[in-house]
CSV table of C-alpha atoms and ligand atoms in Angstrom, one decimal:
chain,number,residue,atom,x,y,z
A,7,MET,CA,24.3,23.8,9.5
A,8,LEU,CA,25.5,22.0,12.6
A,9,ILE,CA,27.9,19.1,12.3
A,10,ILE,CA,27.7,16.9,15.4
A,11,MET,CA,31.0,15.0,15.8
A,12,SER,CA,30.9,11.6,17.4
A,13,LYS,CA,32.2,11.1,20.9
A,14,THR,CA,35.2,9.3,19.6
A,15,ALA,CA,36.1,11.8,16.9
A,16,LYS,CA,39.8,12.6,16.8
A,17,GLN,CA,41.2,16.2,16.8
A,18,SER,CA,42.7,15.5,13.3
A,19,GLN,CA,39.2,14.5,12.0
A,20,ILE,CA,37.7,17.7,13.4
A,21,GLU,CA,40.5,19.8,11.9
A,22,ASN,CA,40.1,18.0,8.5
A,23,ILE,CA,36.4,19.0,8.4
A,24,ILE,CA,37.1,22.6,9.4
A,25,ASN,CA,39.7,22.9,6.7
A,26,ARG,CA,37.4,21.5,4.0
A,27,ILE,CA,34.7,23.9,5.0
A,28,GLU,CA,37.0,26.9,5.2
A,29,GLU,CA,38.4,26.1,1.8
A,30,LEU,CA,34.9,26.7,0.4
A,31,GLY,CA,35.1,30.2,1.9
A,32,LEU,CA,32.6,29.5,4.7
A,33,LYS,CA,32.8,30.6,8.4
A,34,VAL,CA,33.1,28.0,11.1
A,35,HIS,CA,32.3,28.2,14.8
A,36,VAL,CA,33.4,25.3,17.1
A,37,SER,CA,31.8,24.3,20.4
A,38,LYS,CA,33.9,21.9,22.3
A,39,GLY,CA,31.7,20.2,24.9
A,40,ASP,CA,32.7,17.8,27.6
A,41,VAL,CA,31.5,14.9,25.5
A,42,LYS,CA,31.2,16.1,21.9
A,43,THR,CA,32.4,18.7,19.6
A,44,ILE,CA,29.8,20.6,17.4
A,45,ILE,CA,30.8,22.5,14.4
A,46,GLY,CA,28.5,25.3,13.3
A,47,VAL,CA,28.8,26.4,9.7
A,48,ILE,CA,27.6,29.8,8.6
A,49,GLY,CA,26.8,30.3,4.9
A,50,SER,CA,24.8,28.8,2.2
A,51,GLU,CA,23.8,25.2,2.7
A,52,ARG,CA,24.0,24.7,-1.1
A,53,ILE,CA,27.7,25.3,-0.8
A,54,ILE,CA,28.2,23.0,2.2
A,55,THR,CA,26.6,20.1,0.4
A,56,GLN,CA,29.6,20.0,-1.9
A,57,ILE,CA,31.3,18.1,1.0
A,58,PRO,CA,29.9,14.6,1.8
A,59,LEU,CA,29.9,15.4,5.5
A,60,GLU,CA,27.9,12.4,6.7
A,61,ALA,CA,30.5,10.1,5.0
A,62,MET,CA,33.4,11.7,6.7
A,63,HIS,CA,35.3,10.1,9.6
A,64,GLY,CA,34.3,11.3,13.0
A,65,VAL,CA,30.9,12.8,11.9
A,66,GLU,CA,27.9,11.5,13.8
A,67,LYS,CA,25.2,13.6,12.0
A,68,THR,CA,24.4,16.9,10.5
A,69,ILE,CA,21.5,19.2,11.3
A,70,SER,CA,20.3,21.5,8.7
A,71,ILE,CA,19.4,25.0,10.0
A,72,THR,CA,18.0,27.4,7.5
A,73,SER,CA,17.5,31.1,8.2
A,74,ASN,CA,17.6,30.5,11.9
A,75,TYR,CA,19.9,31.4,14.8
A,76,GLN,CA,22.2,28.6,15.6
A,77,LEU,CA,25.2,29.7,17.8
A,78,VAL,CA,22.9,30.7,20.6
A,79,THR,CA,21.1,27.4,20.7
A,80,ARG,CA,21.5,24.3,22.9
A,81,ASP,CA,21.8,22.3,19.6
A,82,PHE,CA,25.1,24.1,19.1
A,83,LYS,CA,26.2,23.9,22.7
A,84,PRO,CA,24.2,21.6,25.0
A,85,GLU,CA,25.9,22.6,28.2
A,86,ASN,CA,25.4,26.0,30.0
A,87,THR,CA,27.8,28.7,29.1
A,88,VAL,CA,29.6,30.0,32.2
A,89,ILE,CA,31.3,33.3,31.6
A,90,ASP,CA,34.4,34.2,33.6
A,91,VAL,CA,34.4,38.0,34.3
A,92,ASN,CA,38.0,38.4,35.6
A,93,GLY,CA,37.5,35.8,38.3
A,94,VAL,CA,33.7,36.1,38.9
A,95,GLU,CA,31.5,33.7,37.1
A,96,ILE,CA,28.1,34.3,35.5
A,97,GLY,CA,25.9,31.3,34.5
A,98,GLY,CA,27.4,28.7,37.0
A,99,LEU,CA,25.9,27.7,40.3
A,100,GLU,CA,26.5,31.2,41.8
A,101,ILE,CA,23.7,33.8,41.2
A,102,ALA,CA,25.4,37.0,39.8
A,103,ILE,CA,24.3,40.1,41.7
A,104,MET,CA,24.8,43.4,39.9
A,105,ALA,CA,23.8,46.6,41.5
A,106,GLY,CA,24.4,50.3,41.5
A,107,PRO,CA,22.9,53.6,40.4
A,108,CYS,CA,21.2,54.0,37.0
A,109,ALA,CA,23.8,56.7,36.2
A,110,VAL,CA,27.2,57.7,37.4
A,111,GLU,CA,26.5,61.1,38.8
A,112,SER,CA,29.7,62.0,40.7
A,113,LEU,CA,32.8,60.3,42.2
A,114,GLU,CA,31.4,60.7,45.6
A,115,GLN,CA,28.0,59.2,44.7
A,116,LEU,CA,29.6,56.3,42.8
A,117,ILE,CA,32.1,55.3,45.5
A,118,LEU,CA,29.5,55.4,48.2
A,119,SER,CA,27.1,53.3,46.0
A,120,ALA,CA,29.9,50.8,45.3
A,121,LYS,CA,30.8,50.4,48.9
A,122,LEU,CA,27.1,50.0,49.9
A,123,VAL,CA,26.2,47.5,47.3
A,124,LYS,CA,29.3,45.5,48.0
A,125,GLU,CA,28.3,45.3,51.7
A,126,GLY,CA,24.9,44.1,50.5
A,127,GLY,CA,26.4,41.3,48.5
A,128,ALA,CA,26.9,42.6,45.0
A,129,LYS,CA,29.9,41.3,43.0
A,130,PHE,CA,29.3,43.7,40.1
A,131,LEU,CA,28.8,47.5,40.1
A,132,ARG,CA,26.4,48.9,37.4
A,133,GLY,CA,26.2,52.5,36.4
A,134,GLY,CA,25.8,54.3,33.1
A,135,ALA,CA,28.4,56.8,32.0
A,136,TYR,CA,26.7,57.2,28.6
A,137,LYS,CA,22.9,57.4,29.1
A,138,PRO,CA,20.4,56.9,26.3
A,139,ARG,CA,17.6,59.1,27.6
A,140,THR,CA,14.1,59.5,26.1
A,141,SER,CA,14.4,63.3,26.3
A,142,PRO,CA,17.4,65.2,25.0
A,143,TYR,CA,17.0,67.6,27.9
A,144,SER,CA,17.5,64.9,30.5
A,145,PHE,CA,21.0,64.1,32.1
A,146,GLN,CA,23.0,62.4,29.4
A,147,GLY,CA,25.8,61.0,31.5
A,148,LEU,CA,29.4,62.0,32.4
A,149,GLU,CA,30.9,60.0,29.5
A,150,GLU,CA,34.6,59.4,29.8
A,151,ASP,CA,34.8,61.1,33.2
A,152,GLY,CA,32.1,58.7,34.4
A,153,LEU,CA,34.2,55.7,33.0
A,154,LYS,CA,37.2,56.9,35.0
A,155,MET,CA,35.0,57.1,38.2
A,156,LEU,CA,33.8,53.5,37.5
A,157,ALA,CA,37.5,52.4,37.2
A,158,LYS,CA,38.2,54.1,40.5
A,159,ALA,CA,35.3,52.4,42.2
A,160,ARG,CA,36.6,49.0,41.0
A,161,GLU,CA,40.0,49.9,42.4
A,162,GLU,CA,38.5,50.7,45.8
A,163,THR,CA,36.1,47.8,46.0
A,164,GLY,CA,37.1,45.1,43.6
A,165,LEU,CA,33.7,45.0,42.1
A,166,LYS,CA,33.5,44.2,38.4
A,167,ILE,CA,32.1,47.1,36.3
A,168,VAL,CA,29.0,46.8,34.1
A,169,THR,CA,28.4,49.9,31.9
A,170,GLU,CA,26.5,50.7,28.8
A,171,VAL,CA,27.9,51.2,25.3
A,172,ILE,CA,25.6,53.4,23.2
A,173,ASP,CA,27.4,53.5,19.9
A,174,SER,CA,30.1,51.9,17.9
A,175,GLU,CA,32.3,55.0,18.1
A,176,SER,CA,32.5,54.9,21.9
A,177,ALA,CA,32.8,51.1,22.1
A,178,PRO,CA,36.6,51.0,22.3
A,179,ILE,CA,36.8,53.6,25.0
A,180,VAL,CA,34.1,51.9,27.1
A,181,ALA,CA,35.9,48.6,26.7
A,182,GLU,CA,39.0,50.1,28.1
A,183,TYR,CA,37.3,50.6,31.4
A,184,ALA,CA,34.5,48.1,31.7
A,185,ASP,CA,34.5,44.4,32.7
A,186,VAL,CA,31.1,43.8,31.0
A,187,LEU,CA,29.7,45.9,28.1
A,188,GLN,CA,26.0,46.6,28.4
A,189,ILE,CA,23.9,46.9,25.3
A,190,GLY,CA,20.7,48.8,26.3
A,191,ALA,CA,17.2,47.9,25.3
A,192,ARG,CA,17.0,50.8,22.8
A,193,ASN,CA,20.1,49.4,21.0
A,194,MET,CA,19.2,45.7,20.9
A,195,GLN,CA,18.8,45.9,17.1
A,196,ASN,CA,21.6,48.3,16.4
A,197,PHE,CA,23.4,45.7,14.2
A,198,GLN,CA,26.5,47.8,13.7
A,199,LEU,CA,26.9,48.1,17.4
A,200,LEU,CA,26.3,44.4,17.9
A,201,LYS,CA,29.0,43.6,15.4
A,202,ALA,CA,31.3,46.1,17.0
A,203,VAL,CA,31.0,44.5,20.5
A,204,GLY,CA,31.2,41.1,18.8
A,205,LYS,CA,34.8,42.0,17.8
A,206,ILE,CA,35.8,43.1,21.4
A,207,ASN,CA,37.1,40.5,23.8
A,208,LYS,CA,34.8,41.5,26.7
A,209,PRO,CA,31.5,39.9,27.9
A,210,VAL,CA,28.4,41.6,26.6
A,211,LEU,CA,25.2,42.0,28.6
A,212,LEU,CA,22.5,42.2,26.0
A,213,LYS,CA,19.2,43.7,27.1
A,214,ARG,CA,15.9,42.7,25.4
A,215,GLY,CA,14.5,45.5,23.3
A,216,LEU,CA,11.4,47.4,24.4
A,217,ALA,CA,9.2,45.5,21.9
A,218,ALA,CA,11.4,42.7,20.9
A,219,THR,CA,10.4,39.1,20.6
A,220,LEU,CA,12.6,36.3,22.1
A,221,SER,CA,13.5,35.4,18.6
A,222,GLU,CA,14.7,38.9,17.9
A,223,LEU,CA,16.7,38.9,21.1
A,224,LEU,CA,18.3,35.6,20.2
A,225,TYR,CA,19.2,36.9,16.7
A,226,ALA,CA,20.8,40.0,18.3
A,227,ALA,CA,22.9,37.6,20.4
A,228,GLU,CA,23.7,35.6,17.3
A,229,TYR,CA,25.1,38.8,15.7
A,230,ILE,CA,27.6,39.2,18.5
A,231,MET,CA,28.6,35.5,18.6
A,232,ASN,CA,29.0,35.4,14.8
A,233,GLU,CA,31.8,37.9,15.2
A,234,GLY,CA,33.6,35.5,17.6
A,235,ASN,CA,32.5,36.9,21.0
A,236,TYR,CA,30.7,33.9,22.7
A,237,ASN,CA,30.4,35.6,26.0
A,238,VAL,CA,26.9,37.0,25.8
A,239,ILE,CA,24.5,37.4,28.8
A,240,LEU,CA,20.9,37.8,27.9
A,241,CYS,CA,18.8,40.2,30.0
A,242,GLU,CA,15.0,40.3,30.4
A,243,ARG,CA,14.2,43.9,31.4
A,244,GLY,CA,10.5,44.2,30.6
A,245,ILE,CA,8.6,44.8,27.4
A,246,ARG,CA,5.9,47.3,26.3
A,247,THR,CA,2.3,46.1,26.8
A,248,PHE,CA,-1.0,47.8,27.3
A,249,GLU,CA,-0.4,47.7,31.0
A,250,ASP,CA,0.6,51.1,32.3
A,251,TYR,CA,0.7,50.6,36.1
A,252,THR,CA,4.2,49.3,35.7
A,253,ARG,CA,6.8,51.0,33.4
A,254,ASN,CA,7.2,47.8,31.5
A,255,THR,CA,5.8,44.3,31.8
A,256,LEU,CA,8.5,42.0,33.2
A,257,ASP,CA,8.2,38.8,31.1
A,258,LEU,CA,9.4,36.0,33.4
A,259,SER,CA,8.3,33.3,31.1
A,260,ALA,CA,11.1,34.7,28.8
A,261,VAL,CA,13.6,33.5,31.4
A,262,ALA,CA,12.5,29.9,31.4
A,263,ALA,CA,12.0,29.9,27.6
A,264,LEU,CA,15.5,31.4,26.9
A,265,LYS,CA,17.1,28.9,29.3
A,266,GLN,CA,15.4,26.1,27.4
A,267,ILE,CA,16.4,27.3,23.9
A,268,SER,CA,19.8,28.8,24.7
A,269,HIS,CA,23.0,27.9,26.6
A,270,LEU,CA,23.7,31.5,27.4
A,271,PRO,CA,23.3,32.9,30.9
A,272,VAL,CA,20.0,34.8,31.5
A,273,ILE,CA,19.7,37.6,34.0
A,274,VAL,CA,16.7,39.8,35.0
A,275,ASP,CA,16.4,43.6,35.6
A,276,PRO,CA,13.4,44.0,37.8
A,277,SER,CA,14.1,47.8,38.1
A,278,HIS,CA,13.4,48.7,34.5
A,279,GLY,CA,11.1,45.8,34.4
A,280,THR,CA,8.7,47.4,36.8
A,281,GLY,CA,9.7,51.1,37.2
A,282,ARG,CA,8.5,51.0,40.8
A,283,TRP,CA,10.9,50.3,43.7
A,284,LYS,CA,8.2,48.5,45.7
A,285,LEU,CA,7.9,45.9,43.0
A,286,VAL,CA,11.6,45.3,42.6
A,287,ALA,CA,12.1,42.8,45.5
A,288,PRO,CA,9.1,40.6,44.7
A,289,MET,CA,10.0,40.4,41.0
A,290,ALA,CA,13.7,39.8,41.7
A,291,LYS,CA,12.8,36.8,43.9
A,292,ALA,CA,10.3,35.5,41.2
A,293,ALA,CA,13.1,35.9,38.6
A,294,LEU,CA,15.3,33.5,40.6
A,295,ALA,CA,12.5,31.0,40.8
A,296,ALA,CA,12.0,31.2,37.1
A,297,GLY,CA,15.7,30.2,36.5
A,298,ALA,CA,17.6,33.5,36.2
A,299,ASP,CA,21.3,33.3,36.6
A,300,GLY,CA,21.6,36.8,38.0
A,301,LEU,CA,19.9,40.1,38.8
A,302,ILE,CA,20.8,43.6,37.8
A,303,ILE,CA,19.3,46.1,40.3
A,304,GLU,CA,19.3,49.9,40.5
A,305,VAL,CA,20.4,51.0,44.0
A,306,HIS,CA,21.0,54.7,44.9
A,307,PRO,CA,22.3,56.1,48.2
A,308,ASN,CA,19.4,58.6,48.1
A,309,PRO,CA,16.9,57.6,45.5
A,310,GLU,CA,14.9,60.8,45.8
A,311,ASP,CA,18.0,62.8,44.6
A,312,ALA,CA,18.9,60.4,41.7
A,313,LEU,CA,19.5,62.1,38.3
A,314,SER,CA,17.7,59.2,36.6
A,315,ASP,CA,15.4,56.4,37.6
A,316,GLY,CA,15.0,57.3,41.2
A,317,ALA,CA,11.5,55.9,41.4
A,318,GLN,CA,12.7,52.4,40.7
A,319,SER,CA,15.9,52.6,42.7
A,320,LEU,CA,16.3,50.7,46.0
A,321,THR,CA,17.8,52.2,49.0
A,322,PRO,CA,20.9,50.3,50.1
A,323,GLU,CA,19.0,49.0,53.1
A,324,ASN,CA,16.2,47.6,51.0
A,325,PHE,CA,18.9,46.1,48.7
A,326,ASN,CA,20.6,44.4,51.6
A,327,ASN,CA,17.3,42.9,52.7
A,328,LEU,CA,16.5,41.7,49.2
A,329,VAL,CA,19.9,39.9,48.8
A,330,LYS,CA,19.4,38.2,52.2
A,331,ASP,CA,16.1,36.8,50.9
A,332,CYS,CA,17.7,35.8,47.6
A,333,VAL,CA,20.3,33.8,49.5
A,334,LEU,CA,17.6,31.6,50.9
A,335,ILE,CA,15.8,31.3,47.6
A,336,ALA,CA,19.1,30.4,45.8
A,337,GLU,CA,19.7,27.6,48.4
A,338,ALA,CA,16.2,26.2,47.8
A,339,LEU,CA,16.9,26.1,44.1
A,340,GLY,CA,20.3,24.3,44.5
A,341,ARG,CA,22.2,27.5,43.6
A,342,LYS,CA,24.1,29.9,45.8
A,343,ILE,CA,24.9,33.5,46.6
A,344,THR,CA,28.2,33.9,48.4
A,345,LEU,CA,28.2,37.0,50.7
B,415,PEP,C1,19.8,51.1,32.3
B,415,PEP,O1,20.3,50.0,32.6
B,415,PEP,O2,20.0,52.1,33.0
B,415,PEP,C2,19.0,51.2,31.1
B,415,PEP,C3,19.0,52.3,30.4
B,415,PEP,O3,18.3,50.1,30.8
B,415,PEP,P1,17.4,49.7,29.5
B,415,PEP,O4,18.3,49.7,28.3
B,415,PEP,O5,17.0,48.3,29.8
B,415,PEP,O6,16.3,50.7,29.4
B,416,MN,MN1,18.1,53.1,34.5
């Protein structure tokens, strides 16, 4: 249930309601907007109705939400969520540019990638240290050594680090090094993992599952938020369809739809979304037009030598050119990319 407090509600009235609800053993989430405060109550509506909410001082109205996501919605929080990643925002006017190799392969490869994507305009360095690969015989990642290399790259370039967490066990160690925790497509419905990152005080980049509906993606985000971590970034990265020219089908209508339903920032991964480097730039530009708050792009100093996803990785030069185009598109959309 959502309790919409009136514009003039006093802090004491808000606290009074929260106390009454918590006395019943229910969990409360509070969204303090510029104008109104909204209280989300998790738990049985049958129990909540023991309190005459609509008669209480400061309450404008209540909205009953049964078996649905609520914390992710604009009903709960009408204004956009802007996430501050140690000084760099995601979800505000500035379009977030994340770039780097699919996997951390060596210190040399990573530092070179970091320097090149920074020159190209990225503010975030991506790179997997733990890689969820389709085949057990493929490169699985450098694990903690890779995390240390990411930290070194941050030290040298100031870029924020986005890296994947593949299980609850390794979540604390990844969180020690990362600025943003990435949940991969294959783990979007790993509910234990979602709960684990929900308890960590770091932003989470949640990728849409390979065959997940938008509703399932939003429920996954709700799992994280329900643990108290409201800093979730949704990522469209393509879904499985009958089309096999592209690795996945990048669903750009998802971007516009998610922005309508949810207050959370939405970014797009045109690399995994297409699987073909030649399609990355056009789809990245289309993503901005569709309303994306950012892009996450695979860039490798030598894509032909990449240990994973070389076919969809941009060269640094192509990445630079893409960001230059994106600057113009952002301007036309009333947004910006600061180089
Ligand atoms: C990745 O970002 O390298 C990755 C494995 O992505 P996804 O989970 O979207 O397949
Ligand atoms: Mn990849």
